[in-house]
Amino acid sequence: MQPGYIQAVEQNVLSRRIDKAGKWASNCCLCPRNCRVNRMEGELGFCRTGALAPVASYNLHFGEEDPLVGERGSGTVFFGHCNLGCVFCQNYDISDNQSRHQEVYPNQLGFIFMELQKKGAHNINLVTPSHVVLSILQGLKEAAGQGLNIPLVYNTSSYDEVHTLKLLDGIVDIYLADSKFFHPEPAKKYADAQDYPEKARMAIMEMHRQVGPLKTDEKGIARKGLMIRHLVMPDNLAGSKEWLEFFADNLSRDTFINIMGQYRPAGYAHMYPELTGRVSGDRVMELKQKARDLGLVNLDERESGFFKLIY
Ligand code: SF4
């Protein structure tokens, strides 16, 4: 089996990236929030995360896309808190519930990665990783020395800075990238992140530059590449057609795209009448046809709503 990238990364390269991430965390510019707090000294910015990573849970997970799950499951590590904070967060119980988080040191995170590999996970799936890139790199350094060799999945909202993603170049094998809001107005209203559309588009293009379209092994298990998720929103709040046009114009036409119809009102969605609706199956089918018409040929064709975002 072809190993993941991490075994090919020299320890001194990893150390230099860790140093850079630590410097950025000391005056935090790791994500587009650009809070400029010193997380190494315990100051907290938007993500409420200091120097250590909050881990909500880790386990083999069978609710992700087929190429990630295979027969043995995806080794998910759910990080607590988030740098985006959508009011309708579909993982609200995890992202916002501090009592479910445990802060872990780098050696503990490395241990978690190794545990998941020993359990047979096809990959290490880092869920909501953007604010904990420093901890991830530190944990990988620990685990790489212990033989971690399965692909790393960066499972992100795409509210990422390109300069931070470059720290992961040659380390992350698979990017699993959300495409949430295409337009600034809903991004501002529902996540207080007016720049999300611009930042996410640049981030997705950088991810595509690093790993290209999805490659799988002979059993259909993901080895490398970009996988896109698009959660269709009520009232077209996500700008679905515009996203599909963006993908067709800027990414390989064989980029894996999962158009998801399982939106449900969660978190604070009840405070926004327009977020309390659902998305019809017909709407999802219409968008899938739109994608095909645009020449996008690698759509996740499972029935919409088949899989859950979390366990
Ligand atoms: S990672 Fe957290 S502290 Fe740093 S800029 Fe982003 S939200 Fe702010």
PDB file of N, CA and C in Angstrom, residues 214-258:
ATOM      1  N   LEU A 214      -9.333  13.803  -6.779  1.00  0.00           N
ATOM      2  CA  LEU A 214      -9.258  12.610  -5.923  1.00  0.00           C
ATOM      3  C   LEU A 214      -8.686  11.405  -6.673  1.00  0.00           C
ATOM      4  N   LYS A 215      -7.761  10.731  -5.990  1.00  0.00           N
ATOM      5  CA  LYS A 215      -7.222   9.460  -6.489  1.00  0.00           C
ATOM      6  C   LYS A 215      -7.555   8.384  -5.458  1.00  0.00           C
ATOM      7  N   THR A 216      -8.009   7.238  -5.960  1.00  0.00           N
ATOM      8  CA  THR A 216      -8.332   6.130  -5.049  1.00  0.00           C
ATOM      9  C   THR A 216      -7.488   4.913  -5.401  1.00  0.00           C
ATOM     10  N   ASP A 217      -7.430   3.952  -4.479  1.00  0.00           N
ATOM     11  CA  ASP A 217      -6.713   2.714  -4.777  1.00  0.00           C
ATOM     12  C   ASP A 217      -7.663   1.737  -5.495  1.00  0.00           C
ATOM     13  N   GLU A 218      -7.189   0.527  -5.686  1.00  0.00           N
ATOM     14  CA  GLU A 218      -7.977  -0.452  -6.464  1.00  0.00           C
ATOM     15  C   GLU A 218      -9.283  -0.826  -5.774  1.00  0.00           C
ATOM     16  N   LYS A 219      -9.382  -0.558  -4.458  1.00  0.00           N
ATOM     17  CA  LYS A 219     -10.625  -0.852  -3.747  1.00  0.00           C
ATOM     18  C   LYS A 219     -11.525   0.368  -3.614  1.00  0.00           C
ATOM     19  N   GLY A 220     -11.116   1.470  -4.226  1.00  0.00           N
ATOM     20  CA  GLY A 220     -11.934   2.682  -4.158  1.00  0.00           C
ATOM     21  C   GLY A 220     -11.694   3.520  -2.916  1.00  0.00           C
ATOM     22  N   ILE A 221     -10.618   3.225  -2.187  1.00  0.00           N
ATOM     23  CA  ILE A 221     -10.308   3.984  -0.971  1.00  0.00           C
ATOM     24  C   ILE A 221      -9.477   5.215  -1.351  1.00  0.00           C
ATOM     25  N   ALA A 222      -9.861   6.352  -0.790  1.00  0.00           N
ATOM     26  CA  ALA A 222      -9.174   7.607  -1.118  1.00  0.00           C
ATOM     27  C   ALA A 222      -7.713   7.558  -0.677  1.00  0.00           C
ATOM     28  N   ARG A 223      -6.824   7.974  -1.590  1.00  0.00           N
ATOM     29  CA  ARG A 223      -5.397   8.041  -1.264  1.00  0.00           C
ATOM     30  C   ARG A 223      -4.893   9.474  -1.246  1.00  0.00           C
ATOM     31  N   LYS A 224      -5.436  10.286  -2.150  1.00  0.00           N
ATOM     32  CA  LYS A 224      -4.931  11.650  -2.282  1.00  0.00           C
ATOM     33  C   LYS A 224      -5.944  12.463  -3.065  1.00  0.00           C
ATOM     34  N   GLY A 225      -6.026  13.757  -2.767  1.00  0.00           N
ATOM     35  CA  GLY A 225      -6.829  14.624  -3.617  1.00  0.00           C
ATOM     36  C   GLY A 225      -7.820  15.476  -2.846  1.00  0.00           C
ATOM     37  N   LEU A 226      -8.525  16.272  -3.605  1.00  0.00           N
ATOM     38  CA  LEU A 226      -9.514  17.204  -3.058  1.00  0.00           C
ATOM     39  C   LEU A 226     -10.911  16.606  -3.188  1.00  0.00           C
ATOM     40  N   MET A 227     -11.652  16.669  -2.091  1.00  0.00           N
ATOM     41  CA  MET A 227     -13.067  16.281  -2.087  1.00  0.00           C
ATOM     42  C   MET A 227     -13.850  17.500  -1.609  1.00  0.00           C
ATOM     43  N   ILE A 228     -14.878  17.868  -2.361  1.00  0.00           N
ATOM     44  CA  ILE A 228     -15.672  19.050  -2.021  1.00  0.00           C
ATOM     45  C   ILE A 228     -17.014  18.612  -1.454  1.00  0.00           C
ATOM     46  N   ARG A 229     -17.433  19.330  -0.401  1.00  0.00           N
ATOM     47  CA  ARG A 229     -18.795  19.146   0.118  1.00  0.00           C
ATOM     48  C   ARG A 229     -19.559  20.456  -0.086  1.00  0.00           C
ATOM     49  N   HIS A 230     -20.792  20.308  -0.514  1.00  0.00           N
ATOM     50  CA  HIS A 230     -21.642  21.492  -0.594  1.00  0.00           C
ATOM     51  C   HIS A 230     -22.994  21.175   0.048  1.00  0.00           C
ATOM     52  N   LEU A 231     -23.262  21.828   1.180  1.00  0.00           N
ATOM     53  CA  LEU A 231     -24.534  21.650   1.873  1.00  0.00           C
ATOM     54  C   LEU A 231     -25.537  22.647   1.296  1.00  0.00           C
ATOM     55  N   VAL A 232     -26.548  22.126   0.645  1.00  0.00           N
ATOM     56  CA  VAL A 232     -27.583  22.989   0.072  1.00  0.00           C
ATOM     57  C   VAL A 232     -28.394  23.586   1.217  1.00  0.00           C
ATOM     58  N   MET A 233     -28.636  24.888   1.130  1.00  0.00           N
ATOM     59  CA  MET A 233     -29.342  25.590   2.216  1.00  0.00           C
ATOM     60  C   MET A 233     -30.746  25.960   1.774  1.00  0.00           C
ATOM     61  N   PRO A 234     -31.670  26.133   2.736  1.00  0.00           N
ATOM     62  CA  PRO A 234     -32.997  26.658   2.386  1.00  0.00           C
ATOM     63  C   PRO A 234     -32.841  28.040   1.755  1.00  0.00           C
ATOM     64  N   ASP A 235     -33.770  28.403   0.896  1.00  0.00           N
ATOM     65  CA  ASP A 235     -33.769  29.735   0.277  1.00  0.00           C
ATOM     66  C   ASP A 235     -32.499  30.022  -0.528  1.00  0.00           C
ATOM     67  N   ASN A 236     -31.805  28.999  -0.966  1.00  0.00           N
ATOM     68  CA  ASN A 236     -30.571  29.156  -1.739  1.00  0.00           C
ATOM     69  C   ASN A 236     -29.550  30.050  -1.025  1.00  0.00           C
ATOM     70  N   LEU A 237     -29.489  29.974   0.285  1.00  0.00           N
ATOM     71  CA  LEU A 237     -28.593  30.858   1.038  1.00  0.00           C
ATOM     72  C   LEU A 237     -27.120  30.534   0.822  1.00  0.00           C
ATOM     73  N   ALA A 238     -26.842  29.323   0.336  1.00  0.00           N
ATOM     74  CA  ALA A 238     -25.436  28.968   0.115  1.00  0.00           C
ATOM     75  C   ALA A 238     -24.932  29.410  -1.258  1.00  0.00           C
ATOM     76  N   GLY A 239     -25.842  29.804  -2.156  1.00  0.00           N
ATOM     77  CA  GLY A 239     -25.410  30.166  -3.517  1.00  0.00           C
ATOM     78  C   GLY A 239     -24.944  28.940  -4.288  1.00  0.00           C
ATOM     79  N   SER A 240     -25.776  27.909  -4.305  1.00  0.00           N
ATOM     80  CA  SER A 240     -25.344  26.599  -4.829  1.00  0.00           C
ATOM     81  C   SER A 240     -24.921  26.641  -6.303  1.00  0.00           C
ATOM     82  N   LYS A 241     -25.735  27.260  -7.143  1.00  0.00           N
ATOM     83  CA  LYS A 241     -25.381  27.259  -8.569  1.00  0.00           C
ATOM     84  C   LYS A 241     -24.076  28.012  -8.804  1.00  0.00           C
ATOM     85  N   GLU A 242     -23.904  29.095  -8.072  1.00  0.00           N
ATOM     86  CA  GLU A 242     -22.668  29.871  -8.234  1.00  0.00           C
ATOM     87  C   GLU A 242     -21.449  29.051  -7.829  1.00  0.00           C
ATOM     88  N   TRP A 243     -21.579  28.256  -6.759  1.00  0.00           N
ATOM     89  CA  TRP A 243     -20.468  27.389  -6.367  1.00  0.00           C
ATOM     90  C   TRP A 243     -20.154  26.388  -7.476  1.00  0.00           C
ATOM     91  N   LEU A 244     -21.191  25.770  -8.022  1.00  0.00           N
ATOM     92  CA  LEU A 244     -20.945  24.756  -9.064  1.00  0.00           C
ATOM     93  C   LEU A 244     -20.247  25.387 -10.260  1.00  0.00           C
ATOM     94  N   GLU A 245     -20.670  26.589 -10.623  1.00  0.00           N
ATOM     95  CA  GLU A 245     -20.010  27.284 -11.741  1.00  0.00           C
ATOM     96  C   GLU A 245     -18.554  27.584 -11.398  1.00  0.00           C
ATOM     97  N   PHE A 246     -18.319  27.961 -10.157  1.00  0.00           N
ATOM     98  CA  PHE A 246     -16.944  28.232  -9.723  1.00  0.00           C
ATOM     99  C   PHE A 246     -16.086  26.962  -9.841  1.00  0.00           C
ATOM    100  N   PHE A 247     -16.626  25.838  -9.383  1.00  0.00           N
ATOM    101  CA  PHE A 247     -15.859  24.585  -9.476  1.00  0.00           C
ATOM    102  C   PHE A 247     -15.551  24.248 -10.939  1.00  0.00           C
ATOM    103  N   ALA A 248     -16.568  24.371 -11.776  1.00  0.00           N
ATOM    104  CA  ALA A 248     -16.371  24.009 -13.188  1.00  0.00           C
ATOM    105  C   ALA A 248     -15.330  24.914 -13.850  1.00  0.00           C
ATOM    106  N   ASP A 249     -15.308  26.167 -13.446  1.00  0.00           N
ATOM    107  CA  ASP A 249     -14.389  27.125 -14.079  1.00  0.00           C
ATOM    108  C   ASP A 249     -12.974  27.063 -13.521  1.00  0.00           C
ATOM    109  N   ASN A 250     -12.821  26.595 -12.272  1.00  0.00           N
ATOM    110  CA  ASN A 250     -11.524  26.750 -11.605  1.00  0.00           C
ATOM    111  C   ASN A 250     -10.858  25.456 -11.154  1.00  0.00           C
ATOM    112  N   LEU A 251     -11.588  24.349 -11.127  1.00  0.00           N
ATOM    113  CA  LEU A 251     -11.017  23.085 -10.673  1.00  0.00           C
ATOM    114  C   LEU A 251     -11.103  22.065 -11.797  1.00  0.00           C
ATOM    115  N   SER A 252     -10.388  20.961 -11.632  1.00  0.00           N
ATOM    116  CA  SER A 252     -10.524  19.877 -12.619  1.00  0.00           C
ATOM    117  C   SER A 252     -11.973  19.429 -12.646  1.00  0.00           C
ATOM    118  N   ARG A 253     -12.448  19.122 -13.839  1.00  0.00           N
ATOM    119  CA  ARG A 253     -13.864  18.722 -13.959  1.00  0.00           C
ATOM    120  C   ARG A 253     -14.139  17.386 -13.261  1.00  0.00           C
ATOM    121  N   ASP A 254     -13.063  16.629 -12.976  1.00  0.00           N
ATOM    122  CA  ASP A 254     -13.273  15.353 -12.272  1.00  0.00           C
ATOM    123  C   ASP A 254     -13.082  15.488 -10.760  1.00  0.00           C
ATOM    124  N   THR A 255     -13.123  16.710 -10.263  1.00  0.00           N
ATOM    125  CA  THR A 255     -13.072  16.901  -8.806  1.00  0.00           C
ATOM    126  C   THR A 255     -14.305  16.249  -8.154  1.00  0.00           C
ATOM    127  N   PHE A 256     -14.062  15.497  -7.083  1.00  0.00           N
ATOM    128  CA  PHE A 256     -15.155  14.835  -6.355  1.00  0.00           C
ATOM    129  C   PHE A 256     -16.009  15.901  -5.673  1.00  0.00           C
ATOM    130  N   ILE A 257     -17.309  15.867  -5.915  1.00  0.00           N
ATOM    131  CA  ILE A 257     -18.209  16.856  -5.304  1.00  0.00           C
ATOM    132  C   ILE A 257     -19.409  16.134  -4.697  1.00  0.00           C
ATOM    133  N   ASN A 258     -19.645  16.397  -3.433  1.00  0.00           N
ATOM    134  CA  ASN A 258     -20.792  15.830  -2.728  1.00  0.00           C
ATOM    135  C   ASN A 258     -21.801  16.957  -2.484  1.00  0.00           C
TER     136      ASN A 258
END
